[in-house]
XYZ file of C-alpha atoms in Angstrom:
475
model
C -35.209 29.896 25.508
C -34.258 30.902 28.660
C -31.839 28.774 30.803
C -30.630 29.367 34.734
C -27.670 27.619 36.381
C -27.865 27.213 40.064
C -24.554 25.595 42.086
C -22.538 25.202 38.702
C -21.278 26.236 35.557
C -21.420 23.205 33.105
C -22.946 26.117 30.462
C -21.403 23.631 27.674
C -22.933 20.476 28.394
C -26.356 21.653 29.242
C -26.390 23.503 25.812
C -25.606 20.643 23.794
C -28.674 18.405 26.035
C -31.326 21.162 25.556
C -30.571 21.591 21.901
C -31.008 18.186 20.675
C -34.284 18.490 21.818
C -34.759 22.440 20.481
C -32.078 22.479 17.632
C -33.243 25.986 16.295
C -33.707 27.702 20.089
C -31.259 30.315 20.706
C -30.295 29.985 24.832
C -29.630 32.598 26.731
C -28.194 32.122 30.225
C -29.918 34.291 32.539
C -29.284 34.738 36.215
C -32.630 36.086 37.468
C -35.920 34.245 38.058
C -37.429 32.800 34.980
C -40.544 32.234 34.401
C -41.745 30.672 31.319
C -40.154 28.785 28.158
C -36.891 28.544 30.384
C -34.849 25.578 31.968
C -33.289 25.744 35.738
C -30.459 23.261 35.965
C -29.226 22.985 40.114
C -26.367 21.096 41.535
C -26.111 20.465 44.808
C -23.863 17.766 47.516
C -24.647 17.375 51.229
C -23.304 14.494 53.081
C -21.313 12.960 50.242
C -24.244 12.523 47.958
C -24.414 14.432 44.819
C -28.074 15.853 43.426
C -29.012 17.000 40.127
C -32.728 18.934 39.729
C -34.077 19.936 36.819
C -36.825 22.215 36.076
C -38.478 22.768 32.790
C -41.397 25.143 32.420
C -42.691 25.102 28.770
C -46.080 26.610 27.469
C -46.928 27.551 31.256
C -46.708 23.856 32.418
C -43.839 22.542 34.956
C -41.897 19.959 34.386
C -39.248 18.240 36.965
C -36.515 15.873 37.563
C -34.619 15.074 40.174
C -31.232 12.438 40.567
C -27.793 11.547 42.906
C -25.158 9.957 42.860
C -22.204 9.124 44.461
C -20.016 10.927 42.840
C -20.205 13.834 40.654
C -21.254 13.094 37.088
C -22.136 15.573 34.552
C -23.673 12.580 32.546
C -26.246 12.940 35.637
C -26.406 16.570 34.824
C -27.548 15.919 31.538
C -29.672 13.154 32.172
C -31.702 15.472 34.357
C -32.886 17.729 32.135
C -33.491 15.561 29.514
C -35.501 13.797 31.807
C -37.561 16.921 31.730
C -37.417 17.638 28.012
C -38.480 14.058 27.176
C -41.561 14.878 29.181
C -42.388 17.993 27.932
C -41.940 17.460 24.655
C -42.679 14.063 23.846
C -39.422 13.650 21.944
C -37.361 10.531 22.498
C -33.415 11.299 21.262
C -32.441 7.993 19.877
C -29.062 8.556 21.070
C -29.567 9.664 24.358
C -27.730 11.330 26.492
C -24.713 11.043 23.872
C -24.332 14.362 22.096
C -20.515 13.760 20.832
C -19.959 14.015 16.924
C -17.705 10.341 17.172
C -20.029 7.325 18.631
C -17.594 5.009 17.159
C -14.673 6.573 18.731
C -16.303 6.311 22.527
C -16.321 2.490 21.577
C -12.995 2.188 21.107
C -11.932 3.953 23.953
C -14.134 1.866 25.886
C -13.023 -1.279 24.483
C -9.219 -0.123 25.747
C -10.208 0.732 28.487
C -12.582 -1.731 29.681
C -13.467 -5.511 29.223
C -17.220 -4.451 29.360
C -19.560 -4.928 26.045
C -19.635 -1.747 24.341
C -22.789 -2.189 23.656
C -24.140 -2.315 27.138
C -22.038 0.520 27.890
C -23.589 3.153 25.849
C -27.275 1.856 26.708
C -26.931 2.209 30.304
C -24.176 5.322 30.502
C -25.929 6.994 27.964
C -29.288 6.126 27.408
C -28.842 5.282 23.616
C -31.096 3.085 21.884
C -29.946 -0.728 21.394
C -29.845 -0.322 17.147
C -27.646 2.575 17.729
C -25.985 1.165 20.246
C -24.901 -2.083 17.843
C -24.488 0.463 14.762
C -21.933 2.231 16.578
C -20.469 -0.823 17.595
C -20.326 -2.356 13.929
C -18.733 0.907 12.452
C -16.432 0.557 15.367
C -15.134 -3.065 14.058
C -15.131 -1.903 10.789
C -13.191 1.584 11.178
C -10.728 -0.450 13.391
C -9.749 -3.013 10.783
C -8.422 -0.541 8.395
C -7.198 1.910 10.763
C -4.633 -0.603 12.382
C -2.918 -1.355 8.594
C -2.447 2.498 8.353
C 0.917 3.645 7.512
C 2.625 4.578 10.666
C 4.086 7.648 8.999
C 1.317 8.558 6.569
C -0.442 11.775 6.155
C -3.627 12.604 4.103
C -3.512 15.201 1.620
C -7.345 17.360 0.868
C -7.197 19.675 -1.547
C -10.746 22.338 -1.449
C -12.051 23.660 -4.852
C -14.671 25.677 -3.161
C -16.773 26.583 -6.349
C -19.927 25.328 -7.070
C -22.863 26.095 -9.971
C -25.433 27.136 -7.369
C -25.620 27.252 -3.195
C -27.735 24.678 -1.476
C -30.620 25.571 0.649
C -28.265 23.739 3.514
C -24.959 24.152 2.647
C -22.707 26.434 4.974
C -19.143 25.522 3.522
C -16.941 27.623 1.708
C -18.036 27.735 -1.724
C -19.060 30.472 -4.165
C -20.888 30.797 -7.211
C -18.999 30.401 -10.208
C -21.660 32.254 -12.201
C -20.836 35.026 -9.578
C -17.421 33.886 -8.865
C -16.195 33.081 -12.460
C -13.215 35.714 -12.555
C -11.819 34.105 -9.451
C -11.313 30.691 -10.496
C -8.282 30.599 -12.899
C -6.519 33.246 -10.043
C -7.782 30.575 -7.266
C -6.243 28.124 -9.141
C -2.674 29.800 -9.961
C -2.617 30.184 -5.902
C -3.431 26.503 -5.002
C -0.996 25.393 -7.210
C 1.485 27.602 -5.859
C 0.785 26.137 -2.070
C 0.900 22.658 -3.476
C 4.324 23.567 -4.925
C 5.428 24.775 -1.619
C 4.122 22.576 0.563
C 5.834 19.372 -0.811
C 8.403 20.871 0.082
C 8.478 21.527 3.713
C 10.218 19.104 5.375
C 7.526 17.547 7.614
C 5.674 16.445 4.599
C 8.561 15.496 2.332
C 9.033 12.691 5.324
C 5.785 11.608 5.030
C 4.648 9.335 3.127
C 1.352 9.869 1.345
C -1.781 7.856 1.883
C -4.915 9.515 0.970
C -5.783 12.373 -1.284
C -9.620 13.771 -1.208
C -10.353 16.466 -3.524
C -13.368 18.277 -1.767
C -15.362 21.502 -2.172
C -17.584 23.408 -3.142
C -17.598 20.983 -6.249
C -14.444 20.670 -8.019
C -15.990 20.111 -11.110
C -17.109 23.554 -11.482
C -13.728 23.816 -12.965
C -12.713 23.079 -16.332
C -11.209 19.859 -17.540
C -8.264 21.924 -18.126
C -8.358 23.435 -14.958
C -8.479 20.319 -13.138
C -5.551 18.660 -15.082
C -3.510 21.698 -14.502
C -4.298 20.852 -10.613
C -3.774 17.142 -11.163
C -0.307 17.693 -12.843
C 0.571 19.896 -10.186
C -0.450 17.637 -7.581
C 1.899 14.453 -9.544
C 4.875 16.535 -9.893
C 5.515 17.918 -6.599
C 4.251 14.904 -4.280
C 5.180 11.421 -4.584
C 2.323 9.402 -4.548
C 3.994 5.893 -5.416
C 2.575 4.892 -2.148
C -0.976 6.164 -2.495
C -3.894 3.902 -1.761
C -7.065 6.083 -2.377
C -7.689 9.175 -4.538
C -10.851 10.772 -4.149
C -12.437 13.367 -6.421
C -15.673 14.728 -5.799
C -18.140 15.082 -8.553
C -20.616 15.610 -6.862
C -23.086 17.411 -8.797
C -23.972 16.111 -11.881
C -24.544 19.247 -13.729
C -20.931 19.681 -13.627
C -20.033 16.368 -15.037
C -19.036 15.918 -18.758
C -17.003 13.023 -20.319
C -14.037 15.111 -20.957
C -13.663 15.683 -17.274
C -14.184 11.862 -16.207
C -11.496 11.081 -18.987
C -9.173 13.645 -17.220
C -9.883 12.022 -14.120
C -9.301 8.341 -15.305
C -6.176 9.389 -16.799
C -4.805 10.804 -13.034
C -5.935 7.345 -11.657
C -8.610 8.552 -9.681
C -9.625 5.619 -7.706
C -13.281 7.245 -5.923
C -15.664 9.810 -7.339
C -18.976 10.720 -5.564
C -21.937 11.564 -7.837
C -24.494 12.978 -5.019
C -28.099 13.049 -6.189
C -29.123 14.070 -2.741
C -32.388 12.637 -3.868
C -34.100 11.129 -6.614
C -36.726 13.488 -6.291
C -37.422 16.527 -9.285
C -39.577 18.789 -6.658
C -37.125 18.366 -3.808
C -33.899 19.039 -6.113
C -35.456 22.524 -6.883
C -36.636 23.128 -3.396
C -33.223 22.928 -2.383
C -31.194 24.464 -5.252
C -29.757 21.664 -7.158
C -29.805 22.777 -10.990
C -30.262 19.248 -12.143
C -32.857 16.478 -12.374
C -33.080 13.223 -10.895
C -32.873 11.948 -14.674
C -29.356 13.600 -15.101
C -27.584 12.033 -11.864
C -28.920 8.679 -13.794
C -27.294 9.398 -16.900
C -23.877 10.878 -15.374
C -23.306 7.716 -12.948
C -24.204 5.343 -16.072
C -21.366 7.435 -18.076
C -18.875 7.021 -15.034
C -19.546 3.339 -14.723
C -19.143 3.100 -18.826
C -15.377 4.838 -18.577
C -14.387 2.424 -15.883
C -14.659 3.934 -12.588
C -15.592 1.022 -10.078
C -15.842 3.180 -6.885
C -18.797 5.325 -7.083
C -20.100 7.092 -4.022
C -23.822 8.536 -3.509
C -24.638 11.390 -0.887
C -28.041 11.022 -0.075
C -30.166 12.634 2.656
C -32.687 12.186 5.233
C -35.068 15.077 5.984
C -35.000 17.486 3.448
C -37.898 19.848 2.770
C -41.321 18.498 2.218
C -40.061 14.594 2.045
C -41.598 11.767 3.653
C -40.821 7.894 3.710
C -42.125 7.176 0.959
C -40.016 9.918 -1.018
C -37.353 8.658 0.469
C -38.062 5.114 -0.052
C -38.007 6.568 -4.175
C -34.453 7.548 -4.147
C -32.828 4.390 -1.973
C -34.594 2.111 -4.766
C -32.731 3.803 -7.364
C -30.300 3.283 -5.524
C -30.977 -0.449 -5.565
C -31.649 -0.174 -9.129
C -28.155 0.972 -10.113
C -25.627 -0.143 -7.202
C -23.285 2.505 -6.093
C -20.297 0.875 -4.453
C -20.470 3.354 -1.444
C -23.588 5.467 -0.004
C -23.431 7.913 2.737
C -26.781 8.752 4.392
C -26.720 11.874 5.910
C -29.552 13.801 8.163
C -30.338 16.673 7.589
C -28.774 19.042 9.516
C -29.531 23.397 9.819
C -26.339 24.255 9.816
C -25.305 28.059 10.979
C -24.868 30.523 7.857
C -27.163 28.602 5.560
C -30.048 30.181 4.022
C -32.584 27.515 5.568
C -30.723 28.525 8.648
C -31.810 31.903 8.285
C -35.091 31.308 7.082
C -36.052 27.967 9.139
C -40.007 29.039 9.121
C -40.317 28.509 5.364
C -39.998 25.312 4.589
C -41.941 22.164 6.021
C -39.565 19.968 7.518
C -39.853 15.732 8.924
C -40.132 15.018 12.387
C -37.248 13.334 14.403
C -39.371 9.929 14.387
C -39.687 10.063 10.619
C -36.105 11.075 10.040
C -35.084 8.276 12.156
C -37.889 5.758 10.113
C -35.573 7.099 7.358
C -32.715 6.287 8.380
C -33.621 2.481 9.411
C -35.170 2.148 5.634
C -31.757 3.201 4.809
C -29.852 0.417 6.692
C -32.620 -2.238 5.551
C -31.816 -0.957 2.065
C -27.964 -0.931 2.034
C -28.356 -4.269 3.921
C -29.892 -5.541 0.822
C -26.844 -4.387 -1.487
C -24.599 -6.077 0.830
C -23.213 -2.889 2.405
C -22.053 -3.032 6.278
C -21.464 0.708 7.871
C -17.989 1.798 8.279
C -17.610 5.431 9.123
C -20.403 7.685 11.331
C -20.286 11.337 12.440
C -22.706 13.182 13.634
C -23.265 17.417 13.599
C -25.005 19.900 16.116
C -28.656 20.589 14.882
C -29.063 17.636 13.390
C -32.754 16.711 12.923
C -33.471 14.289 15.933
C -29.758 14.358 16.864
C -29.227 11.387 14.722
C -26.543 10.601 12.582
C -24.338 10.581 9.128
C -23.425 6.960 8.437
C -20.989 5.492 5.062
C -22.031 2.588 4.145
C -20.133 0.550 1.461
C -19.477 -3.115 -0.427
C -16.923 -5.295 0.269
C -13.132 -2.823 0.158
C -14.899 0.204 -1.144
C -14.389 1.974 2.234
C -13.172 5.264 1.838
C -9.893 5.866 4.128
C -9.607 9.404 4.106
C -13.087 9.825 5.751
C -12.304 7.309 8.568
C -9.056 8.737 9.173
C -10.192 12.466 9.426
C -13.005 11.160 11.860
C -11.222 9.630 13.965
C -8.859 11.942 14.365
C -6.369 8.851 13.848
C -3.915 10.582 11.128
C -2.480 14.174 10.411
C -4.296 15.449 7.278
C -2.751 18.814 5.189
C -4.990 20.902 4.047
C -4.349 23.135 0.474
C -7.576 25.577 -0.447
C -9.280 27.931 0.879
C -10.716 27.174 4.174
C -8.818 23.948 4.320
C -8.249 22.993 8.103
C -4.681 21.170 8.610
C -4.554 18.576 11.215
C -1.540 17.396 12.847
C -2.368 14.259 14.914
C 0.213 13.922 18.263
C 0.617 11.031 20.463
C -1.346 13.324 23.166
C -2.663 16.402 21.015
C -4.385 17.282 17.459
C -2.743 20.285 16.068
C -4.399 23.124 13.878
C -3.422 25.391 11.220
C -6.306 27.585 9.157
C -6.416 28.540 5.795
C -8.768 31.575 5.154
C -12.018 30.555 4.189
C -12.777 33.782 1.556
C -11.808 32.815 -1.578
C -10.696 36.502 -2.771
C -8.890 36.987 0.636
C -7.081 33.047 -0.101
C -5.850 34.014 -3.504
C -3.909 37.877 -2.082
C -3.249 36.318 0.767
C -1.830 32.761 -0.608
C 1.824 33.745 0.992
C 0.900 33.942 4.317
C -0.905 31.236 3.847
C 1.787 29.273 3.087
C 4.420 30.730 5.776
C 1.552 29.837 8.247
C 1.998 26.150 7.337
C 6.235 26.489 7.137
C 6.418 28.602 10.294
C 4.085 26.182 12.534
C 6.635 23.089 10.747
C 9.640 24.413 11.915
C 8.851 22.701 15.540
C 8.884 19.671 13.916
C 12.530 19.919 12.018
């Protein structure tokens, strides 16, 4: 699609609008006349009033907006064209104007900055529907609560294992094979041990005291059970964790599950594990590359519950090829059926570098409307296993520009994911591809780990100094 700036340069924020209504449309920004499939976004301000016009010409038909204010507002902008999208297109973004990954966090700042209802405030700034508007709102209360009993000189520790027994139609993160991979793993793990040795020891972290741990991936139980005690017993030795309140492991798919590793994980006093089924759905699992059945997450979350773990997490999501309501409706009684202390819903999203990124046209995909009917069973559903939202994110190109959403029972919230969405704690990151954040009064600080897990293992002692040279401000 084709897209022409006239008085103004607000490329970013005119992106983001268009795409939440064309999520797969590549934009190019054109400075000549344009004549079809294109967008014309003009600014203009003559005697102290500020206009926004829109112009959307799609399938040979015109479509136009025009607004002012008085002042300049790029929410105005925005509203503009999507005034013109809506039209076009028929779609209606749930959300609005809001295109922001952190609802919850544009509550808060309202809320100290204003003695205005939140609520209000994103249906009239922003267009947003009233149920998002209050689920925003209630993961707002709930993030809140738990974020003000945070230590005031914790840091989270997440520690990526980026192997896994097959890709995912969706995935984009950094994981390989380990059918392909295999040879890599036992020299991956030799190198992430030798970062965890030598980060507990830089001084900015031995002052620290630790919070949150969230083993991540990939799937880190593609490894052995040997493997991950090695990691484990690593991880005890060089960090004191006296203080910890949460230690998450993700299990994620059940094909990699076996007692011996839940044992191995019970004896660390892992506190969370996530078994993601994705779906309860046999067709769907091998649509999307998941090398197990619906029957199998069933028998690996019964074995979990029978060695004692009582904080079990489900990934499930909304969209994925060829599913309708009532598929989904399938997996969120199962759901029902066997009571998962957490649940995060997630939409599906075509992220950049997957394979259904690349190859979009193949598979059959749900409409915004019925993603967001998904997403509503969802809440009606976790509603009924007394679960209240209490973490939300949201992604570019997410079907319908919705929304991710945690739900959870009574204290089974998991900290680490409200802290690293909000942005409200500095988080170390050991792996390949892990992202360090180092949360200022004023600024978030970065510090990258390459994401190639070949290039992570040669290169672990750079890797390293990168973490001890960017410290040595803080000593």
């Amino acid at each position: 699609m084709k897209v022409k700036l006239i008085n103004h340069n607000e490329e970013y924020a005119v992106r983001e609008i268009i795409n939440s209504f064309f999520p797969k449309e590549k934009l190019d920004f054109l400075t000549e006349e344009l004549c079809n499939d294109c967008v014309i976004s003009e600014y203009s301000f003559k005697d102290n009033v500020h206009t926004y016009k829109a112009k959307a010409i799609i399938d040979c038909k015109t479509y136009e907006s025009e607004l002012t204010d008085s002042v300049w507002n790029k929410t105005q902008l925005k509203r503009a064209i999507a005034n013109c999208l809506k039209e076009a297109t028929g779609i209606h973004l749930p959300w609005g104007l809001m295109t922001g990954i952190r609802p919850s966090k544009v509550v808060r700042e309202h809320k100290l900055t204003s003695g205005d209802s939140a609520v209000e405030y994103l249906i009239n700034e922003f267009d947003t529907d009233a149920d998002k508007a209050i689920l925003a709102a209630k993961v707002e209360e709930n993030e809140s609560a738990h974020i003000a009993q945070k230590f005031k000189n914790g840091i989270s520790l997440y520690v990526g294992i980026p192997f896994c027994p097959t890709r995912c139609l969706y995935c984009s993160f950094t994981s390989q094979s380990v059918a392909f991979t295999n040879k890599l793993v036992e020299p991956y793990v030799e190198a992430l041990k030798k970062e965890i040795r030598e980060t507990a020891s830089l001084p900015f972290v031995k002052n620290k005291v630790i919070e949150t741990v969230y083993f991540g991936g990939g799937t880190p139980t593609a490894l052995s059970a040997e493997q991950i005690d090695d990691i484990l017993c690593t991880l005890k030795e060089y960090f004191d964790l006296k203080q910890i309140k949460e230690l998450t492991f993700e299990a994620g798919r059940p094909d990699t599950i076996t007692k011996e590793k839940l044992e191995v994980l019970r004896i660390h006093g892992i506190s969370r594990i996530c078994i993601n089924p994705q779906t309860i759905n046999d067709k769907t699992l091998e649509i999307i590359g998941r090398k197990h059945t619906s029957a199998a997450f069933l028998e690996k979350f019964a074995l979990a519950r029978e060695l004692g773990f009582n904080h079990i997490n489900c990934d499930i999501i909304a969209g994925l090829p060829g599913e309708g309501e009532k598929d989904f409706e399938k997996t969120l009684s199962a759901l029902e059926t066997i009571k998962p202390d957490s649940v995060t819903v997630h939409t599906m999203s075509i992220k950049h570098g997957a394979f259904l990124d690349r190859e979009y046209n193949m598979y059959s995909l749900s409409t915004a409307e019925t993603v967001n009917n998904m997403l509503n069973l969802a809440s009606d559903s976790m509603a009924k296993m007394n679960m209240l939202p209490y973490y939300m994110y949201r992604q570019k190109n997410m079907l319908g520009n919705l929304e991710n959403v945690g739900y959870c029972t009574n204290r089974h919230e998991c900290l680490y994911n409200i802290y690293i969405m909000e942005e409200v704690q500095s988080i170390i990151a050991l792996g390949a591809g892990g992202s360090t954040k180092v949360v200022n009064d004023d600024s978030i600080e970065r510090v990258f780990n390459v994401k190639e897990v070949s290039e992570y293992i040669k290169r672990i002692d750079e890797m390293i100094e990168r973490k001890r040279s960017f410290w040595e401000q803080y000593e």
